[in-house]
Each structure stands twice: as structure tokens, then as C-alpha cells.
Tab-separated table of C-alpha atoms and ligand atoms in Angstrom:
chain	number	residue	atom	x	y	z
A	20	MET	CA	252.594	123.878	268.322
A	21	ARG	CA	251.099	125.161	265.181
A	22	PHE	CA	251.096	128.764	266.255
A	23	LYS	CA	254.823	129.390	265.968
A	24	PRO	CA	255.213	128.317	262.330
A	25	GLN	CA	252.287	130.547	261.437
A	26	VAL	CA	253.980	133.567	262.994
A	27	LYS	CA	257.181	132.585	261.240
A	28	ASP	CA	255.327	132.367	257.937
A	29	ILE	CA	253.789	135.758	258.417
A	30	LEU	CA	257.127	137.270	259.350
A	31	LYS	CA	258.721	135.603	256.343
A	32	ARG	CA	256.046	136.895	254.065
A	33	ARG	CA	256.387	140.377	255.433
A	34	ALA	CA	260.112	140.231	254.884
A	35	GLN	CA	259.459	139.062	251.334
A	36	ASP	CA	256.990	141.918	250.806
A	37	ARG	CA	259.535	144.411	252.077
A	38	ARG	CA	262.170	143.012	249.741
A	39	ASP	CA	259.694	143.168	246.849
A	40	LEU	CA	258.779	146.720	247.711
A	41	LEU	CA	262.427	147.623	247.992
A	42	GLN	CA	263.153	146.070	244.616
A	43	ILE	CA	260.237	147.876	242.992
A	44	GLY	CA	261.465	151.089	244.586
A	45	ILE	CA	264.979	150.571	243.265
A	46	ALA	CA	263.618	149.751	239.806
A	47	VAL	CA	261.529	152.942	239.782
A	48	LEU	CA	264.515	154.976	240.938
A	49	MET	CA	266.707	153.419	238.257
A	50	LEU	CA	264.108	154.047	235.583
A	51	GLY	CA	263.922	157.644	236.693
A	52	ARG	CA	267.686	157.905	236.569
A	53	MET	CA	267.892	156.277	233.165
A	54	ASP	CA	265.335	158.748	231.915
A	55	VAL	CA	267.473	161.644	233.076
A	56	SER	CA	270.794	160.242	231.930
A	57	TRP	CA	270.045	159.090	228.393
A	58	GLY	CA	266.455	159.908	227.647
A	59	ALA	CA	264.954	163.183	226.580
A	60	SER	CA	261.409	164.371	227.008
A	61	MET	CA	259.801	166.343	224.242
A	62	LEU	CA	258.233	169.416	225.843
A	63	ALA	CA	256.690	171.148	222.870
A	64	VAL	CA	256.721	171.147	219.108
A	65	ARG	CA	255.953	174.178	216.973
A	66	ILE	CA	255.611	174.849	213.264
A	67	TRP	CA	256.042	178.358	211.793
A	68	PRO	CA	255.036	178.353	208.139
A	69	SER	CA	255.912	181.216	205.784
A	70	ALA	CA	256.624	181.741	202.119
A	71	ASP	CA	260.301	182.306	202.956
A	72	TYR	CA	260.758	179.067	204.870
A	73	THR	CA	258.986	176.828	207.330
A	74	ARG	CA	260.501	176.287	210.729
A	75	VAL	CA	259.828	173.214	212.848
A	76	THR	CA	261.014	173.522	216.455
A	77	LEU	CA	261.323	170.561	218.801
A	78	GLU	CA	261.808	171.678	222.389
A	79	SER	CA	263.099	169.187	224.921
A	80	ASP	CA	264.501	169.048	228.448
A	81	THR	CA	267.902	167.786	227.280
A	82	PRO	CA	269.700	168.293	223.951
A	83	LEU	CA	268.479	166.034	221.149
A	84	LYS	CA	270.801	164.043	218.914
A	85	ALA	CA	269.458	163.841	215.407
A	86	SER	CA	270.533	162.802	211.946
A	87	GLN	CA	268.662	163.663	208.796
A	88	THR	CA	268.331	162.365	205.265
A	89	PHE	CA	266.769	164.300	202.407
A	90	LEU	CA	265.028	162.237	199.747
A	91	ALA	CA	264.328	163.943	196.449
A	92	SER	CA	261.341	162.202	194.896
A	93	PRO	CA	258.883	162.738	196.272
A	94	PRO	CA	260.680	165.386	198.331
A	95	ARG	CA	260.776	164.457	201.995
A	96	LEU	CA	263.057	164.824	204.951
A	97	ALA	CA	263.606	161.936	207.376
A	98	ILE	CA	264.979	162.822	210.797
A	99	ASP	CA	266.026	160.200	213.331
A	100	ILE	CA	266.130	161.496	216.892
A	101	GLN	CA	268.089	159.435	219.420
A	102	GLY	CA	267.184	158.774	223.026
A	103	LEU	CA	263.544	159.631	222.637
A	104	GLU	CA	260.264	157.842	223.119
A	105	LEU	CA	257.191	158.818	221.169
A	106	ASN	CA	255.036	161.024	223.383
A	107	ASN	CA	252.041	163.281	223.024
A	108	PRO	CA	253.748	166.550	222.036
A	109	LEU	CA	255.454	164.615	219.221
A	110	ARG	CA	252.214	162.994	218.076
A	111	GLU	CA	250.571	166.430	218.061
A	112	LEU	CA	253.093	167.580	215.464
A	113	VAL	CA	251.140	165.667	212.837
A	114	GLY	CA	248.044	167.788	213.438
A	115	LYS	CA	249.965	171.058	213.498
A	116	VAL	CA	250.726	171.149	209.780
A	117	ARG	CA	248.498	173.723	208.094
A	118	SER	CA	247.100	172.910	204.696
A	119	ASP	CA	248.347	176.297	203.427
A	120	ASP	CA	251.918	175.679	204.590
A	121	PRO	CA	253.966	176.576	201.485
A	122	ASN	CA	256.630	173.972	202.242
A	123	ILE	CA	255.246	171.093	204.297
A	124	ALA	CA	252.625	168.693	202.943
A	125	GLY	CA	252.485	166.543	206.045
A	126	VAL	CA	254.409	164.992	208.934
A	127	ARG	CA	254.635	161.375	210.057
A	128	VAL	CA	256.150	160.273	213.361
A	129	GLY	CA	256.874	156.805	214.655
A	130	GLN	CA	259.018	154.865	217.114
A	131	TYR	CA	261.629	153.679	214.641
A	132	SER	CA	263.495	151.500	217.131
A	133	LEU	CA	264.067	151.427	220.864
A	134	GLY	CA	264.972	154.978	221.816
A	135	VAL	CA	264.853	156.310	218.254
A	136	VAL	CA	261.964	158.363	216.940
A	137	ARG	CA	261.720	158.869	213.202
A	138	LEU	CA	260.113	161.998	211.831
A	139	VAL	CA	259.265	162.120	208.144
A	140	ILE	CA	258.363	165.527	206.747
A	141	ASP	CA	256.640	165.300	203.369
A	142	LEU	CA	257.430	168.396	201.349
A	143	LYS	CA	255.607	170.421	198.738
A	144	ARG	CA	258.784	171.451	196.916
A	145	ASP	CA	262.531	170.890	196.874
A	146	ILE	CA	264.032	172.007	200.122
A	147	ALA	CA	267.507	172.892	201.344
A	148	PRO	CA	267.087	172.043	205.022
A	149	GLN	CA	269.111	173.529	207.849
A	150	VAL	CA	269.048	171.502	211.046
A	151	PHE	CA	270.685	172.964	214.129
A	152	ALA	CA	270.480	172.969	217.914
A	153	LEU	CA	269.918	175.959	220.166
A	154	PRO	CA	270.857	176.064	223.859
A	155	PRO	CA	268.299	177.187	226.468
A	156	VAL	CA	267.541	180.910	226.342
A	157	ALA	CA	264.740	183.126	227.697
A	158	ALA	CA	261.609	180.993	228.136
A	159	TYR	CA	262.947	178.138	226.026
A	160	GLN	CA	264.790	174.943	226.914
A	161	HIS	CA	266.860	172.961	224.410
A	162	ARG	CA	265.637	173.361	220.854
A	163	LEU	CA	266.280	171.332	217.752
A	164	VAL	CA	265.402	173.546	214.789
A	165	LEU	CA	264.553	172.336	211.299
A	166	ASP	CA	264.521	175.275	208.886
A	167	LEU	CA	263.061	174.187	205.570
A	168	TYR	CA	264.183	176.666	202.936
A	169	PRO	CA	263.006	176.273	199.337
A	170	SER	CA	265.959	175.223	197.151
A	171	VAL	CA	265.098	178.055	194.798
A	172	ALA	CA	264.513	181.119	196.946
A	173	ALA	CA	261.919	183.633	195.769
A	174	ASP	CA	263.368	186.950	194.602
A	175	PRO	CA	261.711	189.668	196.723
A	176	LEU	CA	262.078	192.143	193.869
A	177	GLU	CA	260.202	189.808	191.553
A	178	ALA	CA	257.512	189.466	194.194
A	179	LEU	CA	257.278	193.249	194.385
A	180	ILE	CA	256.976	193.447	190.597
A	181	ALA	CA	254.235	190.813	190.591
A	182	GLU	CA	252.391	192.671	193.347
A	183	ARG	CA	252.785	195.904	191.405
A	184	LEU	CA	251.483	194.331	188.197
A	185	GLN	CA	248.417	193.145	190.037
A	186	SER	CA	247.660	196.534	191.553
A	187	THR	CA	248.289	198.477	188.325
A	188	SER	CA	246.054	196.165	186.319
A	189	SER	CA	243.282	196.678	188.832
A	190	ALA	CA	243.841	200.446	189.082
A	191	PRO	CA	241.664	202.682	186.937
A	192	ALA	CA	243.331	203.997	183.781
A	193	GLY	CA	244.753	207.506	183.828
A	194	THR	CA	245.914	207.493	187.433
A	195	SER	CA	249.221	208.979	188.451
A	196	MET	CA	250.846	205.638	187.636
A	197	ALA	CA	250.965	206.713	184.016
A	198	GLN	CA	253.413	209.496	184.843
A	199	ALA	CA	256.206	207.101	185.617
A	200	ASP	CA	257.120	203.624	184.609
A	201	PRO	CA	257.752	201.999	187.940
A	202	LEU	CA	257.658	198.535	186.509
A	203	GLY	CA	260.200	199.335	183.834
A	204	GLU	CA	262.286	200.975	186.488
A	205	LEU	CA	262.069	197.953	188.724
A	206	ILE	CA	263.004	195.631	185.912
A	207	SER	CA	265.934	197.779	184.881
A	208	ARG	CA	267.039	197.927	188.470
A	209	GLN	CA	266.770	194.207	188.730
A	210	SER	CA	268.850	193.666	185.617
A	211	GLY	CA	271.354	196.216	186.873
A	212	LYS	CA	271.814	194.501	190.204
A	213	SER	CA	275.572	194.678	189.950
A	214	ALA	CA	275.383	198.456	189.787
A	215	LEU	CA	276.492	200.500	192.742
A	216	PRO	CA	273.922	200.822	195.474
A	217	PRO	CA	271.752	203.926	195.068
A	218	HIS	CA	273.227	205.806	197.996
A	219	SER	CA	276.778	204.606	197.723
A	220	PRO	CA	279.152	207.426	198.666
A	221	ALA	CA	281.426	206.271	195.843
A	222	VAL	CA	278.881	207.479	193.290
A	223	GLY	CA	279.273	211.039	194.446
A	224	MET	CA	275.495	211.323	194.564
A	225	SER	CA	274.944	210.212	198.078
A	226	PRO	CA	272.309	212.049	200.103
A	227	ASN	CA	275.252	213.190	202.155
A	228	THR	CA	276.633	215.294	199.345
A	229	ALA	CA	274.851	218.420	200.536
A	230	PRO	CA	277.504	220.976	201.478
A	231	PRO	CA	278.728	220.432	205.038
A	232	SER	CA	277.451	223.863	206.081
A	233	THR	CA	273.858	222.821	205.397
A	234	ARG	CA	274.090	219.748	207.591
A	235	ARG	CA	273.049	220.513	211.110
A	236	THR	CA	273.600	217.102	212.524
A	237	SER	CA	276.371	214.623	212.802
A	238	PRO	CA	276.689	211.329	214.605
A	239	THR	CA	278.575	213.085	217.371
A	240	ASP	CA	275.827	215.475	218.377
A	241	SER	CA	273.525	212.495	218.610
A	242	GLY	CA	270.337	213.699	217.107
A	243	VAL	CA	267.970	216.349	215.884
A	244	TYR	CA	266.158	218.286	218.555
A	245	LEU	CA	262.473	218.688	218.032
A	246	ASP	CA	262.645	222.430	218.448
A	247	ASP	CA	265.412	222.666	215.879
A	248	PRO	CA	264.394	224.498	212.729
A	249	SER	CA	264.508	221.970	209.949
A	250	HIS	CA	267.699	221.849	207.980
A	251	PRO	CA	267.713	223.558	204.568
A	252	ALA	CA	266.242	221.621	201.699
A	253	ARG	CA	268.618	219.956	199.335
A	254	SER	CA	267.857	222.213	196.413
A	255	GLU	CA	271.076	221.326	194.643
A	256	LEU	CA	269.913	217.763	194.157
A	257	PRO	CA	267.481	216.649	191.476
A	258	ARG	CA	263.930	217.110	192.727
A	259	LYS	CA	262.223	215.003	190.141
A	260	THR	CA	263.000	211.337	189.811
A	261	ASP	CA	260.845	209.064	187.739
A	262	ARG	CA	260.743	205.908	189.689
A	263	LEU	CA	259.120	203.882	192.416
A	264	ILE	CA	260.068	204.840	195.956
A	265	ILE	CA	260.500	201.732	198.090
A	266	ILE	CA	260.199	201.808	201.879
A	267	ALA	CA	261.295	198.676	203.711
A	268	LEU	CA	259.186	198.094	206.813
A	269	ASP	CA	260.660	195.758	209.362
A	270	PRO	CA	258.250	194.513	212.033
A	271	GLY	CA	260.494	193.289	214.860
A	272	HIS	CA	260.723	189.753	216.208
A	273	GLY	CA	258.251	187.061	215.037
A	274	GLY	CA	257.890	183.301	215.179
A	275	GLU	CA	259.940	181.813	218.003
A	276	ASP	CA	260.791	185.307	219.229
A	277	PRO	CA	257.770	187.081	220.769
A	278	GLY	CA	259.763	190.226	221.603
A	279	ALA	CA	258.661	192.101	224.712
A	280	ILE	CA	255.489	190.914	226.450
A	281	GLY	CA	253.074	193.306	228.156
A	282	PRO	CA	251.581	192.798	231.626
A	283	ASN	CA	248.369	191.569	229.983
A	284	GLY	CA	250.159	189.202	227.662
A	285	THR	CA	250.304	191.334	224.502
A	286	GLN	CA	253.236	190.237	222.398
A	287	GLU	CA	255.423	192.824	220.711
A	288	LYS	CA	255.723	190.711	217.538
A	289	ASP	CA	251.941	190.870	216.993
A	290	VAL	CA	251.313	194.591	217.517
A	291	VAL	CA	254.329	195.679	215.478
A	292	LEU	CA	253.193	193.491	212.575
A	293	GLN	CA	249.752	195.109	212.720
A	294	ILE	CA	251.263	198.600	212.754
A	295	ALA	CA	253.552	197.683	209.827
A	296	HIS	CA	250.566	196.488	207.784
A	297	ARG	CA	248.724	199.742	208.503
A	298	LEU	CA	251.744	201.784	207.454
A	299	LYS	CA	252.125	199.616	204.345
A	300	GLU	CA	248.564	200.494	203.262
A	301	ARG	CA	249.342	204.180	203.620
A	302	ILE	CA	252.647	203.959	201.776
A	303	ASN	CA	251.133	202.007	198.880
A	304	ALA	CA	248.461	204.685	198.521
A	305	SER	CA	251.021	207.517	198.478
A	306	SER	CA	253.344	209.169	196.035
A	307	MET	CA	256.014	211.852	196.142
A	308	ASN	CA	256.264	214.320	193.246
A	309	GLY	CA	254.292	211.896	191.108
A	310	ASN	CA	256.502	208.940	191.987
A	311	PRO	CA	254.452	206.125	193.491
A	312	MET	CA	255.598	204.697	196.807
A	313	ARG	CA	255.698	201.045	197.648
A	314	ALA	CA	256.178	199.279	200.989
A	315	PHE	CA	258.223	196.123	201.279
A	316	LEU	CA	257.834	194.083	204.470
A	317	THR	CA	260.821	192.104	205.762
A	318	ARG	CA	258.220	189.802	207.294
A	319	ASP	CA	254.508	189.895	206.524
A	320	ALA	CA	253.411	187.135	208.873
A	321	ASP	CA	254.359	185.485	212.157
A	322	PHE	CA	257.758	183.962	211.468
A	323	PHE	CA	261.262	184.678	212.630
A	324	VAL	CA	263.708	186.560	210.417
A	325	PRO	CA	267.318	186.886	211.599
A	326	LEU	CA	268.503	190.473	211.972
A	327	HIS	CA	271.048	190.421	209.140
A	328	ILE	CA	268.507	188.821	206.783
A	329	ARG	CA	266.114	191.727	207.422
A	330	VAL	CA	268.768	194.147	206.200
A	331	GLN	CA	269.715	191.879	203.311
A	332	LYS	CA	266.106	191.646	202.157
A	333	ALA	CA	265.660	195.412	202.196
A	334	ARG	CA	268.879	195.882	200.238
A	335	SER	CA	267.846	193.264	197.695
A	336	VAL	CA	264.869	195.436	196.698
A	337	GLN	CA	267.096	198.546	196.866
A	338	ALA	CA	264.872	200.152	199.448
A	339	ASP	CA	265.180	203.922	199.821
A	340	LEU	CA	264.471	203.761	203.546
A	341	PHE	CA	264.434	201.106	206.227
A	342	VAL	CA	262.000	201.471	209.125
A	343	SER	CA	262.152	198.881	211.889
A	344	ILE	CA	259.085	198.830	214.137
A	345	HIS	CA	259.233	197.730	217.776
A	346	ALA	CA	257.665	198.245	221.200
A	347	ASP	CA	259.795	198.873	224.258
A	348	ALA	CA	259.861	197.142	227.588
A	349	PHE	CA	261.453	198.243	230.808
A	350	PHE	CA	261.846	196.911	234.348
A	351	THR	CA	259.344	199.366	235.771
A	352	PRO	CA	255.781	199.756	234.489
A	353	HIS	CA	256.063	203.567	234.483
A	354	ALA	CA	258.388	204.051	231.513
A	355	GLN	CA	256.365	205.461	228.639
A	356	GLY	CA	256.442	207.112	225.227
A	357	ALA	CA	257.832	206.484	221.770
A	358	SER	CA	261.484	206.687	220.790
A	359	VAL	CA	263.280	206.728	217.456
A	360	PHE	CA	266.792	205.378	217.063
A	361	ALA	CA	269.466	205.734	214.430
A	362	LEU	CA	272.694	203.798	214.315
A	363	SER	CA	275.601	205.038	216.367
A	364	GLN	CA	279.069	204.724	214.985
A	365	GLY	CA	280.662	204.431	218.362
A	366	ALA	CA	279.234	204.689	221.818
A	367	ALA	CA	275.486	204.780	222.279
A	368	SER	CA	274.050	208.218	222.996
A	369	SER	CA	272.812	207.055	226.381
A	370	SER	CA	273.203	203.978	228.518
A	371	ALA	CA	269.465	203.378	228.177
A	372	ALA	CA	269.908	203.422	224.391
A	373	ARG	CA	272.715	200.897	224.670
A	374	TRP	CA	270.582	198.722	226.925
A	375	MET	CA	267.716	198.907	224.443
A	376	ALA	CA	269.979	197.949	221.546
A	377	ASN	CA	271.243	194.956	223.495
A	378	GLN	CA	267.675	193.857	224.179
A	379	GLU	CA	266.688	194.105	220.522
A	380	ASN	CA	269.873	192.462	219.311
A	381	LYS	CA	269.078	189.449	221.503
A	382	ALA	CA	266.349	188.601	218.990
A	383	ASP	CA	268.726	186.330	217.111
A	384	LEU	CA	269.472	184.342	220.262
A	385	ILE	CA	265.820	183.891	221.133
A	386	GLY	CA	264.450	183.608	217.615
A	387	GLY	CA	267.192	181.168	216.766
A	388	VAL	CA	269.833	181.691	214.106
A	389	ASN	CA	271.987	179.039	212.547
A	390	ILE	CA	275.275	180.597	213.637
A	391	ALA	CA	277.355	178.601	211.149
A	392	VAL	CA	275.519	180.237	208.266
A	393	GLN	CA	275.323	183.690	209.792
A	394	ASP	CA	278.995	184.107	210.466
A	395	ALA	CA	280.289	184.737	206.936
A	396	GLN	CA	277.495	187.200	206.158
A	397	VAL	CA	278.080	189.200	209.314
A	398	LYS	CA	281.794	189.459	208.615
A	399	ARG	CA	281.015	190.708	205.129
A	400	ALA	CA	278.544	193.273	206.449
A	401	LEU	CA	281.105	194.543	208.929
A	402	LEU	CA	283.584	195.061	206.118
A	403	ASP	CA	281.528	197.625	204.275
A	404	MET	CA	280.345	199.697	207.168
A	405	SER	CA	281.119	203.157	205.966
A	406	THR	CA	277.971	204.493	207.454
A	407	THR	CA	278.521	208.167	208.256
A	408	ALA	CA	276.268	209.417	205.459
A	409	GLN	CA	273.655	206.831	206.293
A	410	ILE	CA	273.609	207.875	209.951
A	411	ASN	CA	273.202	211.565	209.098
A	412	ASP	CA	270.201	210.835	206.884
A	413	SER	CA	268.746	208.415	209.392
A	414	VAL	CA	268.878	211.080	212.092
A	415	LEU	CA	267.014	213.468	209.769
A	416	LEU	CA	264.381	210.842	208.997
A	417	GLY	CA	264.035	209.981	212.688
A	418	GLY	CA	263.647	213.665	213.590
A	419	ALA	CA	260.881	214.084	211.016
A	420	MET	CA	259.098	211.048	212.466
A	421	LEU	CA	259.464	212.204	216.070
A	422	ARG	CA	257.910	215.578	215.228
A	423	GLU	CA	254.855	213.753	213.866
A	424	ILE	CA	254.626	211.130	216.610
A	425	ALA	CA	254.630	213.960	219.160
A	426	GLY	CA	251.248	214.977	217.748
A	427	VAL	CA	249.594	211.611	218.381
A	428	GLY	CA	251.233	210.294	221.517
A	429	ARG	CA	253.880	210.727	224.151
A	430	LEU	CA	257.576	210.744	223.397
A	431	HIS	CA	260.073	208.928	225.579
A	432	LYS	CA	262.915	211.162	224.335
A	433	PRO	CA	262.349	214.317	222.251
A	434	LYS	CA	265.343	213.612	220.013
A	435	VAL	CA	266.672	210.815	217.880
A	436	GLU	CA	268.802	208.492	219.956
A	437	GLN	CA	271.686	206.466	218.627
A	438	ALA	CA	272.867	202.979	219.470
A	439	GLY	CA	274.309	199.871	217.872
A	440	PHE	CA	271.159	198.175	216.600
A	441	ALA	CA	272.076	195.337	214.241
A	442	VAL	CA	269.210	196.053	211.822
A	443	LEU	CA	270.354	199.644	211.258
A	444	LYS	CA	273.749	198.724	209.835
A	445	ALA	CA	273.132	198.866	206.082
A	446	PRO	CA	275.687	201.386	204.815
A	447	ASP	CA	273.555	202.566	201.900
A	448	MET	CA	270.027	202.916	203.304
A	449	PRO	CA	268.830	205.518	205.819
A	450	SER	CA	267.579	203.281	208.623
A	451	VAL	CA	265.644	203.996	211.797
A	452	LEU	CA	264.187	201.885	214.559
A	453	VAL	CA	260.917	203.136	216.032
A	454	GLU	CA	260.011	202.019	219.528
A	455	THR	CA	256.312	202.781	219.234
A	456	ALA	CA	255.506	202.757	222.973
A	457	PHE	CA	256.284	200.850	226.147
A	458	ILE	CA	254.426	197.559	226.052
A	459	SER	CA	255.538	197.057	229.670
A	460	ASN	CA	253.366	200.023	230.678
A	461	PRO	CA	249.750	198.803	231.117
A	462	ASP	CA	248.256	201.986	229.609
A	463	GLU	CA	250.541	201.916	226.609
A	464	GLU	CA	250.003	198.168	226.174
A	465	GLU	CA	246.304	198.957	225.867
A	466	LYS	CA	247.029	201.695	223.328
A	467	LEU	CA	249.283	199.455	221.254
A	468	ARG	CA	246.401	197.004	220.897
A	469	SER	CA	243.912	199.667	219.850
A	470	THR	CA	243.060	200.274	216.207
A	471	LEU	CA	242.872	203.999	216.872
A	472	TYR	CA	246.406	204.319	218.197
A	473	GLN	CA	247.790	201.989	215.525
A	474	ASP	CA	246.128	204.114	212.838
A	475	ASN	CA	247.303	207.378	214.391
A	476	LEU	CA	250.820	206.057	214.644
A	477	ALA	CA	250.832	204.788	211.048
A	478	ASP	CA	249.542	208.210	209.909
A	479	ALA	CA	252.278	209.973	211.894
A	480	LEU	CA	255.031	207.744	210.494
A	481	MET	CA	253.687	208.286	206.982
A	482	ARG	CA	253.753	212.064	207.455
A	483	GLY	CA	257.274	211.798	208.844
A	484	ILE	CA	258.458	209.820	205.809
A	485	LYS	CA	256.891	212.343	203.442
A	486	ALA	CA	258.361	215.287	205.348
A	487	TYR	CA	261.780	213.666	205.090
A	488	PHE	CA	261.438	213.077	201.347
A	489	ALA	CA	260.160	216.619	200.817
A	490	ARG	CA	263.533	217.884	202.019
A	491	ASN	CA	265.681	214.935	200.974
A	492	PRO	CA	264.263	213.732	197.648
A	493	PRO	CA	265.135	210.179	196.715
A	494	LEU	CA	267.933	210.153	194.210
A	495	ALA	CA	267.814	208.877	190.677
A	496	ARG	CA	268.860	205.272	190.651
A	497	GLN	CA	272.191	204.389	189.184
A	498	ARG	CA	271.719	202.348	186.056
A	499	SER	CA	274.039	199.504	185.306
A	500	MET	CA	277.404	200.711	184.125
B	29	ZN	ZN1	261.698	194.799	219.842
């Protein structure tokens, strides 16, 4: 019979098919497993260019192993990443380099060998790269961060001088600039960098040297109430100082760290940068007792600056004041109004204040700090934290700001709150952190985006700064000894 063999054949073939299918299935499963166990998938790549440094972030589903080599001429950085196949997000990196990137000229990527991707970053200048990994946090998975710092860092004071030169040369002759010699002052300050900081208590000229009886606030009473009569002016201190008054403005977050995000997607880092630029315009157009004022931004574009670097930058230009600008978020959409914070020496003035400080201090985790580098600087900063005088002045400054903000918007708390914000820890610079509004509240999110509110807020902060200086004139700088 010929029928039986045919059936047999068919059955045999079916069995063969099943085996084939099974084998294909096993192979697919194994491939999948191999991918999970020793392969990584690139999820996203980002480039954050700035004059300070350019950051390249490679985000993947598992940690990346990388080794890098810096080649001096022409300057370029080669990075070999293990366990990775070239995919689209990686290829897109090439197109993400902006022509105006101060540090990167271009990027090349290629499959160097099986499972090794080579990235070559062509550089515009000599770079001291920092390459480090960050564990998953917030919305991010594993990140490999390449921070490309110029080998010779720009001196922010020099930049301020250059900016000043430009504006004075374009200013009409006979303006108030002629009354003082801000440039000479800046240069002398720069050459006297080893001198004691301007507000150092050791100089005996600290803003805190007003007699104790005239000081109505202390860190323990946690703030100036709005209905308080203002404290007496410091008439015993010199009223006239011939120099430039420098206000450090610190727009929160930036780059990898968006800060709080509103219900309609507004990012804190964007609105606070806009507000800082508006306040900068006002400061640069102002003077106190004939002394021109100048704003210095700890970041003037969308890039991440670690918290301790913000303070360091402000101190390097010997800023008279430090104003950090943020926007709050809370669990519920109803929280509303602006708040102003000063540093607390011990416990935060309220648990909400402590919570807020923790949120803001998380910026370093999310934005991404090379912990190995940060450690020594933080220890040093903690050593010289004799901040009582600073806190007293900060509370006065914050009170003056709150009084003005009350005229343009709602207040969350009618007094200056205190908590352990990392950016407020400079011992020699009155420092406040302004939470401009609640970005988590849909109405306030809308306001934060509006030019009108941003302008009103910048005006209010400017008036607050001037009111503070009217009663607490900036001191004469200490020349080099
Ligand atoms: Zn913030």
C-alpha cells in the first residue's frame, strides 16, 4: 500500500516542523536572555552644551561599562562602551551636536567590535573629562555621564569684567558710572582674592555687627513677620561705598534636572531661568547710592549646576547677595503662593519647610553629580559654616522680598521660613531661596508662564533687594592685606 508511507511521511514532516519550531523558539528565548544578561539597550542620549562644560548623557536599561582615552592633538575623547550594539538613539547622537557647542566639534559612533561601541568626541579645546555612572533616579534609568570641562576654566569674575567693559563702552558718557570705578574695584578685588571675604565675621565689619539690641530677629525666632515694623537702619555703618554691588542669581535645576513639573508640563527649570533673566535686567539697570549693581547668574542657560558649585561660583565673584529662584510643587494641586526661605542652623522652622528643602536638595541626585569630586568640597564647606550672621541678614532680605511679593501675588507663608537648603550655606553671603509659586497648582503654573507675572515678580524682588540695601548698605570691600 502506498497510502501508509505517505501518512508516515506527513507525520514525520510534522514532527520535524515541530522540532524546528521548538528550536527556533529556544533560540529566540536564548537571544532574549542573552540580551538581558550581558547586553544593554541605549534608551536615550542627550547633550547639554554650555560655556562652563558640555554634558553628554547616555541612558540605558542596564549599567554601561566604559573606558575612555583622551587624545591631545587634535583634542578628542574616545570612549569604548562594552556590551552594546549600535542602535538608533546612539546614531542620533551625531546629529545632536550643536554648531555653537563651546566644547564639542562633532561626534562619531561605530561598532568597534562585537559588543563594543566606540564613541569619538571631537573637541574644540583641551578638555578635562569626567566620566561617571549614575544609578536610576526619578524618571531616569542608568546613566553614563561624560562631563567635558575645559582644561582652563573661565574665571567668572573676568567674565563679569568683560561684560562690564562692554556695557560701559556702549553707555553714554557722563552717566552715573563715572561716580565710581567699578572696573578698578573689580580688578583690585580680583587681585586681592586671598583677602578675607567681605562679610567675614573675623573682620569685625560683618553686617551682623549692629548692636544686638537693634536686631529683631535671630535664627531661633524663625523669621520676620510681615507686620513687623522694619528693624532700625544701620546708621553706624558706612552708608557710602564706592563699588559695584553684585547680586548672584541662582535659577534652580537645569539640564538633566527639570525640577518640579506642572500639570500642563511646564518645567521649573525653564520658568525660573526666565524670571532670573528678567531680574538680571532690572539689577543691571539699577544702582544704590550711586553704586551700580550687577547681576551674576550661576547658570544662564539650560544646563545642570551642582548645588555646591552654585555657591562656589557666587563666592568667586564675591557676591553681596545670593538669590536662588525656584517654583514649588506639592502633592495636592491646591497649595499656592510664594515663599522665601533662609538657612536654618538646626531644625527647619516647619516640617513643610524641611520637606521642601529635601526636595530641592535632591537636585544633585537627579541632575547628576560626580560624587568623588564633590566630597572634598562639601567637607570643606561644612568646616567653615559659622553662619549665624549670614542667617540674620538673610532673614532680613527675605522679609523685605516677602513684603514686596505680597503686592503682586499670593504668599504661601507670610514670614521667612528656614530650612537646610544646600545652596544657602555660604557663611559670608546673605542667601535666600525664593519659591515663586506652586507650579503644581494649575492656576499658578499658568501665571509662572506669563510675561506679566514674571515681570511683576522680578519688579517685586528688585524692590525687595533695594529695600534691604537701603537699611543694610553693602560694606566696603576688604582690600588685600
Ligand atoms: Zn526647585
